[in-house]
CSV table of C-alpha atoms in Angstrom, one decimal:
chain,number,residue,atom,x,y,z
A,1,MET,CA,0.0,0.0,0.0
A,2,MET,CA,1.2,3.4,-0.9
A,3,ARG,CA,1.3,6.0,1.9
A,4,LYS,CA,-1.3,8.8,1.3
A,5,HIS,CA,-0.5,12.5,1.6
A,6,PRO,CA,-2.9,15.4,2.2
A,7,VAL,CA,-1.8,16.9,-1.1
A,8,LEU,CA,-1.4,13.6,-3.0
A,9,GLN,CA,-4.2,12.6,-5.2
A,10,PHE,CA,-3.9,9.1,-6.7
A,11,ARG,CA,-6.1,7.0,-8.8
A,12,ARG,CA,-5.6,4.4,-11.4
A,13,LEU,CA,-7.3,4.6,-14.8
A,14,VAL,CA,-7.8,1.1,-16.1
A,15,LEU,CA,-8.1,1.1,-19.9
A,16,CYS,CA,-9.3,-1.6,-22.2
A,17,ALA,CA,-6.6,-3.4,-24.3
A,18,ALA,CA,-9.0,-3.4,-27.3
A,19,VAL,CA,-9.1,0.4,-27.2
A,20,PHE,CA,-5.6,1.4,-26.1
A,21,GLY,CA,-2.7,0.0,-28.1
A,22,ALA,CA,0.5,1.4,-29.4
A,23,ILE,CA,0.7,3.9,-32.2
A,24,SER,CA,3.7,5.5,-33.9
A,25,ALA,CA,2.6,8.7,-35.5
A,26,PRO,CA,5.4,11.1,-36.4
A,27,ALA,CA,6.2,13.7,-33.7
A,28,ASP,CA,5.9,16.7,-36.0
A,29,ALA,CA,2.8,15.8,-38.1
A,30,VAL,CA,0.7,18.7,-36.8
A,31,THR,CA,-0.5,21.0,-39.6
A,32,ILE,CA,-1.7,24.4,-38.3
A,33,ASP,CA,-1.8,27.1,-41.0
A,34,ASN,CA,-0.2,29.9,-39.0
A,35,ALA,CA,2.6,27.9,-37.3
A,36,THR,CA,6.0,29.5,-37.6
A,37,ASN,CA,9.5,28.3,-36.9
A,38,VAL,CA,11.3,30.6,-34.3
A,39,ASP,CA,14.7,30.9,-32.6
A,40,ILE,CA,14.2,31.7,-29.0
A,41,PRO,CA,17.0,33.8,-27.5
A,42,ALA,CA,18.7,32.1,-24.6
A,43,GLN,CA,18.6,34.2,-21.5
A,44,PRO,CA,22.0,34.8,-19.8
A,45,TYR,CA,22.5,32.6,-16.7
A,46,PRO,CA,21.5,34.6,-13.6
A,47,LEU,CA,24.0,35.4,-11.0
A,48,SER,CA,23.5,33.0,-8.0
A,49,GLY,CA,23.4,34.2,-4.5
A,50,LEU,CA,26.6,32.4,-3.7
A,51,ARG,CA,28.5,33.9,-6.6
A,52,GLN,CA,27.3,37.3,-5.7
A,53,ARG,CA,28.4,36.9,-2.1
A,54,LEU,CA,31.8,35.7,-3.2
A,55,MET,CA,32.2,38.7,-5.5
A,56,ASP,CA,31.1,41.1,-2.8
A,57,ALA,CA,33.8,39.6,-0.6
A,58,GLY,CA,36.4,40.3,-3.3
A,59,LYS,CA,36.9,36.7,-4.3
A,60,GLU,CA,37.9,35.8,-7.8
A,61,ILE,CA,35.6,33.2,-9.2
A,62,PRO,CA,35.5,31.6,-12.7
A,63,LYS,CA,33.2,32.9,-15.3
A,64,VAL,CA,30.0,31.0,-16.0
A,65,ASP,CA,30.4,28.5,-18.8
A,66,ASN,CA,27.9,29.5,-21.5
A,67,SER,CA,29.3,27.2,-24.1
A,68,LEU,CA,26.4,24.9,-24.0
A,69,GLN,CA,23.8,27.6,-23.9
A,70,SER,CA,22.5,28.8,-27.3
A,71,ASP,CA,19.3,30.0,-28.9
A,72,ILE,CA,16.6,27.4,-28.8
A,73,PRO,CA,14.7,26.3,-32.0
A,74,GLY,CA,11.0,26.1,-31.7
A,75,THR,CA,7.7,26.1,-33.5
A,76,TYR,CA,5.1,28.6,-32.5
A,77,TYR,CA,1.4,28.1,-33.0
A,78,PRO,CA,-0.1,31.6,-32.2
A,79,PRO,CA,-3.6,32.3,-31.0
A,80,ALA,CA,-6.3,32.9,-33.6
A,81,ASN,CA,-7.0,36.3,-32.3
A,82,ASN,CA,-4.2,38.6,-31.0
A,83,ASP,CA,-6.7,41.2,-29.9
A,84,VAL,CA,-7.7,39.2,-26.9
A,85,LYS,CA,-5.2,38.1,-24.3
A,86,THR,CA,-5.1,34.3,-24.3
A,87,ALA,CA,-3.4,31.5,-22.4
A,88,ALA,CA,-0.5,29.5,-23.8
A,89,VAL,CA,1.4,26.3,-23.2
A,90,ILE,CA,5.1,25.7,-23.7
A,91,VAL,CA,5.8,22.1,-24.8
A,92,VAL,CA,9.0,20.4,-23.9
A,93,PRO,CA,9.6,17.1,-25.8
A,94,ASP,CA,11.5,14.0,-24.7
A,95,CYS,CA,15.2,13.6,-25.1
A,96,ASP,CA,15.0,12.5,-28.7
A,97,ASP,CA,12.7,15.5,-29.6
A,98,ARG,CA,9.5,13.4,-29.6
A,99,PHE,CA,6.2,14.7,-28.3
A,100,PRO,CA,2.7,13.3,-28.9
A,101,GLN,CA,1.7,15.4,-31.9
A,102,GLU,CA,-2.1,15.1,-31.2
A,103,TRP,CA,-1.6,17.1,-28.0
A,104,ILE,CA,-0.5,20.2,-29.9
A,105,SER,CA,-3.7,20.1,-31.9
A,106,VAL,CA,-5.8,19.5,-28.8
A,107,LEU,CA,-4.3,22.5,-27.0
A,108,HIS,CA,-4.4,24.8,-30.0
A,109,ASP,CA,-8.0,23.8,-30.8
A,110,THR,CA,-9.0,24.8,-27.3
A,111,GLY,CA,-7.8,28.3,-28.1
A,112,LEU,CA,-4.4,28.2,-26.5
A,113,ALA,CA,-1.2,29.3,-28.1
A,114,VAL,CA,1.4,26.7,-28.2
A,115,LEU,CA,5.2,27.0,-28.3
A,116,ARG,CA,7.0,23.8,-28.9
A,117,ILE,CA,10.7,24.0,-28.1
A,118,SER,CA,13.6,21.6,-29.0
A,119,PRO,CA,16.3,21.9,-26.3
A,120,GLY,CA,18.1,18.9,-27.6
A,121,LYS,CA,18.9,20.8,-30.8
A,122,ALA,CA,20.2,23.7,-28.8
A,123,HIS,CA,22.7,21.4,-27.0
A,124,PRO,CA,23.6,18.8,-29.6
A,125,SER,CA,26.7,17.8,-27.7
A,126,GLN,CA,24.7,16.2,-24.9
A,127,SER,CA,23.7,12.5,-25.6
A,128,TYR,CA,20.5,12.5,-23.5
A,129,CYS,CA,18.8,9.3,-24.8
A,130,THR,CA,21.8,7.0,-25.4
A,131,ALA,CA,24.2,7.8,-22.6
A,132,GLY,CA,24.0,6.7,-19.0
A,133,THR,CA,21.9,4.2,-17.1
A,134,LEU,CA,19.3,4.4,-14.4
A,135,ASP,CA,22.1,3.9,-11.8
A,136,ASN,CA,24.4,6.4,-13.5
A,137,PRO,CA,22.3,8.8,-15.5
A,138,LYS,CA,23.8,11.4,-17.9
A,139,HIS,CA,21.6,14.3,-18.4
A,140,GLY,CA,21.7,18.1,-18.6
A,141,VAL,CA,18.2,18.7,-17.3
A,142,ALA,CA,19.2,22.1,-15.8
A,143,TYR,CA,20.0,23.3,-19.3
A,144,TRP,CA,16.7,22.2,-20.6
A,145,ALA,CA,14.9,23.8,-17.7
A,146,PHE,CA,16.7,27.0,-18.4
A,147,ASP,CA,15.7,26.7,-22.1
A,148,ALA,CA,12.1,26.5,-20.9
A,149,LEU,CA,12.4,29.6,-18.8
A,150,SER,CA,14.0,31.4,-21.7
A,151,ALA,CA,11.0,30.3,-23.8
A,152,LEU,CA,8.7,31.7,-21.1
A,153,ASP,CA,10.4,35.0,-21.2
A,154,TYR,CA,10.0,35.0,-25.0
A,155,LEU,CA,6.4,33.9,-25.1
A,156,ALA,CA,5.2,36.3,-22.4
A,157,ARG,CA,6.2,39.2,-24.7
A,158,GLN,CA,4.2,37.9,-27.7
A,159,PRO,CA,1.1,39.7,-28.9
A,160,GLY,CA,-2.1,38.2,-27.6
A,161,ILE,CA,-0.5,36.3,-24.8
A,162,ASP,CA,-1.6,36.6,-21.2
A,163,PRO,CA,1.7,36.3,-19.4
A,164,GLY,CA,0.0,35.2,-16.2
A,165,ARG,CA,-1.6,32.1,-17.9
A,166,ILE,CA,1.3,30.2,-19.4
A,167,ALA,CA,1.7,26.5,-18.5
A,168,ILE,CA,4.5,24.1,-19.2
A,169,PHE,CA,3.8,20.7,-20.6
A,170,GLY,CA,6.8,18.2,-20.6
A,171,TYR,CA,6.9,14.7,-22.0
A,172,GLY,CA,9.3,12.1,-20.6
A,173,TYR,CA,12.7,13.7,-20.1
A,174,GLY,CA,11.0,17.0,-21.0
A,175,ALA,CA,8.8,16.5,-17.9
A,176,ALA,CA,11.9,16.4,-15.7
A,177,ALA,CA,12.9,19.7,-17.2
A,178,ALA,CA,9.4,21.1,-16.7
A,179,GLN,CA,9.5,20.2,-13.0
A,180,LEU,CA,12.9,21.9,-12.6
A,181,ALA,CA,11.5,25.0,-14.4
A,182,VAL,CA,8.9,25.4,-11.6
A,183,TYR,CA,11.2,24.4,-8.7
A,184,ARG,CA,11.1,27.0,-6.0
A,185,HIS,CA,14.8,26.8,-5.3
A,186,GLY,CA,16.1,26.6,-8.9
A,187,HIS,CA,16.6,29.1,-11.8
A,188,ALA,CA,12.8,30.0,-11.8
A,189,LYS,CA,13.2,32.2,-8.7
A,190,ARG,CA,15.5,34.5,-10.7
A,191,PHE,CA,13.0,35.1,-13.5
A,192,ASP,CA,10.4,37.9,-13.5
A,193,GLU,CA,7.9,35.6,-15.3
A,194,ARG,CA,6.6,32.4,-13.7
A,195,PHE,CA,4.7,29.5,-15.2
A,196,GLY,CA,1.1,29.2,-14.1
A,197,ALA,CA,1.0,25.4,-14.0
A,198,MET,CA,3.1,22.3,-14.8
A,199,ILE,CA,2.1,19.1,-16.6
A,200,GLY,CA,4.4,16.0,-17.0
A,201,LEU,CA,3.2,13.2,-19.2
A,202,ARG,CA,5.1,9.9,-18.7
A,203,ALA,CA,6.9,12.0,-16.2
A,204,GLN,CA,10.5,11.4,-15.3
A,205,CYS,CA,10.9,12.7,-11.8
A,206,MET,CA,14.3,14.1,-11.1
A,207,SER,CA,13.9,17.1,-8.8
A,208,GLU,CA,12.5,17.9,-5.4
A,209,MET,CA,8.8,18.6,-5.5
A,210,ASP,CA,8.8,22.1,-3.9
A,211,ASN,CA,7.2,24.1,-6.6
A,212,PHE,CA,6.0,27.6,-7.2
A,213,VAL,CA,2.8,26.3,-8.9
A,214,PRO,CA,0.5,23.2,-9.0
A,215,ALA,CA,1.8,20.3,-10.9
A,216,LEU,CA,0.2,17.2,-12.5
A,217,LEU,CA,2.3,14.1,-13.1
A,218,VAL,CA,0.9,11.5,-15.4
A,219,THR,CA,2.7,8.2,-15.5
A,220,ILE,CA,2.1,4.7,-17.0
A,221,LYS,CA,2.2,1.6,-14.9
A,222,ASP,CA,5.3,-0.6,-15.5
A,223,ASP,CA,7.0,2.1,-17.7
A,224,PRO,CA,10.7,1.1,-17.6
A,225,LEU,CA,11.8,4.4,-19.1
A,226,ASN,CA,10.0,6.8,-16.8
A,227,PRO,CA,9.2,4.6,-13.7
A,228,PRO,CA,6.2,5.8,-11.7
A,229,ALA,CA,8.1,4.6,-8.5
A,230,TRP,CA,10.5,7.5,-8.9
A,231,CYS,CA,7.6,10.0,-8.7
A,232,GLN,CA,5.9,8.1,-5.9
A,233,TRP,CA,9.2,8.1,-3.9
A,234,ARG,CA,9.8,11.8,-4.4
A,235,MET,CA,6.2,12.6,-3.5
A,236,ASP,CA,6.4,10.6,-0.3
A,237,ARG,CA,9.6,12.4,0.5
A,238,ASP,CA,8.7,16.0,-0.6
A,239,THR,CA,5.0,16.7,-0.5
A,240,ARG,CA,3.6,18.4,2.6
A,241,ALA,CA,0.6,20.4,3.5
A,242,ASP,CA,2.5,23.7,3.5
A,243,ARG,CA,3.7,23.1,-0.1
A,244,VAL,CA,1.9,23.7,-3.5
A,245,PRO,CA,0.0,20.6,-4.4
A,246,VAL,CA,1.3,17.9,-6.7
A,247,THR,CA,-1.3,15.6,-8.3
A,248,PHE,CA,-0.1,12.1,-9.3
A,249,GLU,CA,-2.0,9.9,-11.8
A,250,MET,CA,-0.9,6.4,-13.0
A,251,LEU,CA,-2.5,5.1,-16.1
A,252,GLN,CA,-2.7,1.4,-16.8
A,253,SER,CA,-2.2,0.3,-20.4
A,254,SER,CA,-2.2,-3.1,-22.1
A,255,ALA,CA,0.4,-1.9,-24.5
A,256,LYS,CA,3.8,-2.4,-22.7
A,257,PRO,CA,6.2,0.5,-23.2
A,258,GLU,CA,9.1,-0.4,-25.4
A,259,LYS,CA,12.9,0.1,-25.2
A,260,GLN,CA,14.2,3.6,-25.5
A,261,THR,CA,15.6,3.2,-29.0
A,262,THR,CA,12.6,1.3,-30.5
A,263,ARG,CA,9.7,2.8,-28.6
A,264,SER,CA,6.5,4.2,-30.1
A,265,PHE,CA,3.9,6.5,-28.7
A,266,LEU,CA,1.1,4.8,-26.7
A,267,GLN,CA,-2.5,5.6,-27.7
A,268,ILE,CA,-3.2,6.0,-24.0
A,269,GLU,CA,-1.2,9.2,-24.0
A,270,THR,CA,-3.9,10.9,-26.1
A,271,ALA,CA,-6.9,8.8,-25.1
A,272,PRO,CA,-10.1,10.6,-24.2
A,273,GLY,CA,-9.7,9.9,-20.5
A,274,THR,CA,-6.1,11.2,-20.4
A,275,THR,CA,-7.1,14.3,-22.4
A,276,ALA,CA,-10.0,15.1,-20.1
A,277,LEU,CA,-7.7,14.7,-17.1
A,278,ILE,CA,-5.1,17.1,-18.3
A,279,MET,CA,-7.6,19.7,-19.7
A,280,ASP,CA,-9.5,19.6,-16.4
A,281,PHE,CA,-6.2,20.4,-14.6
A,282,LEU,CA,-5.6,23.4,-16.9
A,283,ARG,CA,-9.1,24.7,-16.0
A,284,LYS,CA,-8.7,24.1,-12.3
A,285,THR,CA,-5.4,26.0,-12.3
A,286,GLY,CA,-6.8,28.9,-14.2
A,287,ILE,CA,-4.9,28.5,-17.4
A,288,ILE,CA,-8.1,27.9,-19.2
A,289,ILE,CA,-10.9,30.2,-17.9
A,290,LYS,CA,-14.5,30.7,-18.7
A,291,GLY,CA,-14.8,32.7,-22.0
A,292,ASP,CA,-11.9,31.0,-23.6
A,293,LYS,CA,-12.7,29.1,-26.8
A,294,PRO,CA,-14.4,25.8,-25.8
């Protein structure tokens, strides 16, 4: 039995094997007429409190290495009407730049602007998917989180966007970056703009769950790539009544997740029940409000 928390919501969604199998639609198959490719300026790394204190004390400290930080390629799906301030979602794909393409259409059709970023293309020297093991991971999730925060700064300045209603939606490894982008003690505290909510689909939990905003973590039972147990362990350790709530959902699919190099998308990721779950979270957190396009 899993220990319950006052801020932990847990339920299993049991889905029929006849309905939910595996699919392998291309990650970038979305066709939206006004989509544009953009280069998102990378923000300079903020000066940490420790570095500032050392400088104030007259200490010589090495410069921050910005060699892995470059502009981030992305695709922007703007709102249909720039005359009305609307909400938006920044999408962060998995380590191999994969994201369930149907979700972009679902979000955009709801009236939200969508900005899909590709942090892996901004840092090509990092071998996120093929290097490391569960016992000895190799990752640069802090770079990806910083990319997401740079994207937030960029998107908040776009016409027709309500900067107070921007959510981050990460998939797999991208969900780990999304969690770090809302982490109270991370880079996010040094940015003027803040995300309004965080969603992680097939979430890979790598950071402490002490967040600025509500988070929804959606996992799949027996997923070897993004084990739900990681999220459960961190929630048992981190969630408390005095912290912003984290909601945990574990889906059960008859289609067993595949190996990292041969995997396909699972239909459960965009199934009606999963879609309703995530869209309801966006409404409850105020990203989608009454009056937005239904």
